């Protein structure tokens, strides 16, 4: 009797099990399609972003440092700046060089005390080319460097420091002692569209 009852129970549940299997397969297929669509959309947006973006003339270090709220020390040399616009956001990049002792003092005035400058333990490979790369300024991409490089990021609301209180945007910051006694500071900010570099004066 019990064997017959078990057989009847299994028979009774078989259609439900089949329905659950079919439903599970349908959900898995739907999830896979959503993931594929998301990847394609992300690639399309990235390609569109790259095609629609462009470097703007007139982005001098003085102009960009003022807009970003990054005060460049008077003793800094080799000042470089670039500004790239796109459909979703703009990016400002700024670089300058200081004697290492002065660079460390500047970083102490800029970086919050609870933020650590870390070594670049996971560098990007050579050939790395971000959309707003420092190669535009004739410099190596700091994300590819390891020796002598320290990096961090923070936002204005978390930077109540002597220099940080002037910041207008979040920054990614890199400090690279590219030779003994000389450190190059790299700063990148993502900026809401709307800024326009001043027109360049014809030569």
Coordinates of C-alpha atoms in Angstrom, one line a residue:
X1 CA 0.0 0.0 0.0
X2 CA 2.7 2.4 1.0
X3 CA 4.6 1.8 -2.3
X4 CA 1.5 2.5 -4.3
X5 CA 0.9 5.7 -2.3
X6 CA 4.5 6.8 -2.9
X7 CA 4.1 6.2 -6.6
X8 CA 0.9 8.2 -6.7
X9 CA 2.5 11.0 -4.8
X10 CA 5.5 11.1 -7.1
X11 CA 3.2 11.1 -10.1
X12 CA 1.1 13.8 -8.6
X13 CA 4.2 16.0 -8.1
X14 CA 5.9 15.3 -11.4
X15 CA 4.0 18.0 -13.4
X16 CA 4.9 20.6 -10.7
X17 CA 8.5 19.6 -10.8
X18 CA 8.5 19.9 -14.6
X19 CA 6.9 23.3 -14.3
X20 CA 9.5 24.4 -11.8
X21 CA 12.3 23.2 -14.0
X22 CA 10.8 25.0 -17.0
X23 CA 10.3 28.1 -15.0
X24 CA 13.9 28.0 -13.7
X25 CA 15.2 27.6 -17.2
X26 CA 13.2 30.5 -18.4
X27 CA 14.4 32.7 -15.5
X28 CA 18.0 31.7 -16.2
X29 CA 17.6 32.5 -19.9
X30 CA 16.1 35.9 -19.1
X31 CA 18.9 36.7 -16.7
X32 CA 21.5 35.7 -19.3
X33 CA 19.8 37.9 -21.9
X34 CA 19.7 40.9 -19.4
X35 CA 23.4 40.4 -18.7
X36 CA 24.3 40.3 -22.4
X37 CA 22.1 43.4 -23.0
X38 CA 23.8 45.2 -20.1
X39 CA 27.3 44.4 -21.4
X40 CA 26.4 45.5 -25.0
X41 CA 24.8 48.7 -23.6
X42 CA 27.9 49.4 -21.5
X43 CA 30.1 48.9 -24.5
X44 CA 27.9 51.1 -26.7
X45 CA 27.9 53.8 -24.0
X46 CA 31.7 53.6 -23.7
X47 CA 32.2 53.8 -27.4
X48 CA 29.8 56.7 -27.7
X49 CA 31.5 58.4 -24.8
X50 CA 34.9 58.0 -26.5
X51 CA 33.6 59.3 -29.8
X52 CA 31.8 62.3 -28.4
X53 CA 34.6 63.4 -26.0
X54 CA 37.2 65.8 -27.0
X55 CA 40.1 67.8 -25.5
X56 CA 39.4 71.5 -25.2
X57 CA 41.9 74.3 -26.0
X58 CA 42.6 76.9 -23.4
X59 CA 42.8 74.6 -20.4
X60 CA 45.8 76.3 -18.8
X61 CA 47.2 75.1 -15.4
X62 CA 46.1 78.5 -13.9
X63 CA 42.6 78.2 -15.2
X64 CA 42.1 74.5 -14.3
X65 CA 43.6 74.8 -10.9
X66 CA 41.3 77.6 -10.1
X67 CA 38.2 75.7 -11.3
X68 CA 39.2 72.5 -9.5
X69 CA 40.2 74.3 -6.3
X70 CA 43.7 72.9 -6.5
X71 CA 46.2 75.5 -5.4
X72 CA 49.6 75.0 -7.2
X73 CA 52.5 75.9 -5.0
X74 CA 54.5 78.9 -6.2
X75 CA 57.7 76.8 -6.4
X76 CA 56.1 74.2 -8.7
X77 CA 57.6 73.8 -12.2
X78 CA 56.6 71.9 -15.4
X79 CA 52.9 72.8 -14.9
X80 CA 50.6 71.0 -17.3
X81 CA 46.8 70.8 -17.7
X82 CA 44.1 69.3 -19.9
X83 CA 40.3 69.4 -20.0
X84 CA 38.2 66.8 -21.8
X85 CA 34.5 67.1 -22.3
X86 CA 32.0 64.3 -23.1
X87 CA 28.2 63.7 -23.1
X88 CA 28.0 62.5 -19.5
X89 CA 30.8 64.2 -17.6
X90 CA 34.0 66.2 -18.1
X91 CA 37.5 65.4 -16.8
X92 CA 40.2 67.8 -15.7
X93 CA 43.8 66.6 -15.4
X94 CA 46.6 68.6 -13.8
X95 CA 50.3 67.9 -13.2
X96 CA 53.2 69.8 -11.8
X97 CA 56.6 69.0 -10.3
X98 CA 58.1 69.9 -6.9
X99 CA 61.2 69.1 -5.0
X100 CA 60.4 66.0 -3.0
X101 CA 60.6 67.7 0.4
X102 CA 58.2 70.4 -0.9
X103 CA 55.9 67.8 -2.5
X104 CA 55.6 66.0 0.8
X105 CA 54.8 69.2 2.7
X106 CA 52.2 70.1 0.0
X107 CA 50.6 66.6 0.4
X108 CA 50.5 67.1 4.2
X109 CA 48.5 70.3 3.6
X110 CA 46.2 68.7 1.0
X111 CA 45.5 65.1 1.9
X112 CA 43.2 64.4 4.9
X113 CA 45.0 62.9 7.9
X114 CA 42.8 59.8 7.8
X115 CA 43.5 59.1 4.1
X116 CA 46.5 57.0 3.2
X117 CA 48.7 57.4 0.2
X118 CA 49.2 53.8 -1.0
X119 CA 51.8 52.1 -3.2
X120 CA 50.5 51.1 -6.6
X121 CA 50.4 47.3 -5.9
X122 CA 48.2 46.5 -8.9
X123 CA 49.5 48.6 -11.8
X124 CA 47.7 48.8 -15.1
X125 CA 49.7 47.2 -18.0
X126 CA 51.8 49.2 -20.3
X127 CA 49.6 50.6 -23.1
X128 CA 46.8 51.5 -20.6
X129 CA 44.9 54.4 -22.2
X130 CA 42.1 56.0 -20.1
X131 CA 39.8 58.3 -21.9
X132 CA 41.3 61.3 -20.1
X133 CA 44.9 60.1 -19.9
X134 CA 48.0 62.0 -18.9
X135 CA 49.6 60.9 -22.2
X136 CA 47.7 64.0 -23.6
X137 CA 50.2 66.0 -21.5
X138 CA 53.2 64.0 -22.7
X139 CA 53.4 62.1 -19.4
X140 CA 53.3 58.4 -18.5
X141 CA 50.0 57.2 -17.0
X142 CA 50.5 57.1 -13.3
X143 CA 48.3 54.0 -12.9
X144 CA 51.1 52.0 -14.8
X145 CA 53.9 53.2 -12.4
X146 CA 55.1 51.4 -9.3
X147 CA 58.5 52.6 -8.3
X148 CA 58.3 55.8 -6.3
X149 CA 54.5 56.1 -6.8
X150 CA 51.9 56.7 -4.1
X151 CA 48.2 57.2 -4.8
X152 CA 44.9 58.0 -3.2
X153 CA 41.5 59.7 -3.7
X154 CA 39.2 61.8 -1.6
X155 CA 36.4 64.4 -1.9
X156 CA 36.0 68.0 -0.6
X157 CA 33.6 67.1 2.2
X158 CA 36.3 64.8 3.6
X159 CA 39.2 67.1 3.3
X160 CA 39.1 69.8 6.0
X161 CA 42.8 70.5 5.4
X162 CA 44.7 73.7 4.7
X163 CA 44.6 73.0 0.9
X164 CA 41.7 70.6 0.8
X165 CA 39.2 73.2 1.9
X166 CA 39.6 74.8 -1.5
X167 CA 38.7 71.7 -3.5
X168 CA 35.6 71.9 -5.7
X169 CA 35.5 68.3 -6.8
X170 CA 36.6 64.8 -5.8
X171 CA 40.2 64.1 -6.9
X172 CA 42.3 61.1 -7.7
X173 CA 45.8 62.0 -6.7
X174 CA 49.2 60.4 -7.6
X175 CA 52.6 61.4 -6.3
X176 CA 55.6 60.1 -8.3
X177 CA 59.2 60.6 -7.3
X178 CA 60.4 59.9 -10.8
X179 CA 64.0 60.7 -9.9
X180 CA 65.7 61.3 -6.6
X181 CA 64.6 64.6 -5.1
X182 CA 61.9 65.4 -7.7
X183 CA 58.2 64.4 -7.4
X184 CA 55.5 64.9 -9.9
X185 CA 52.0 65.5 -8.6
X186 CA 49.2 64.2 -10.9
X187 CA 45.6 65.1 -10.1
X188 CA 42.4 64.0 -12.0
X189 CA 38.9 65.2 -11.3
X190 CA 35.5 64.2 -12.8
X191 CA 33.5 67.3 -13.3
X192 CA 29.8 68.0 -14.2
X193 CA 29.5 69.3 -17.8
X194 CA 29.3 73.1 -18.1
X195 CA 32.8 74.4 -17.7
X196 CA 34.4 76.1 -20.7
X197 CA 38.1 76.9 -20.8
X198 CA 38.9 80.5 -21.8
X199 CA 39.4 81.1 -25.5
X200 CA 43.0 80.9 -26.6
X201 CA 44.6 84.1 -27.8
X202 CA 45.7 83.9 -31.5
X203 CA 49.4 84.0 -31.9

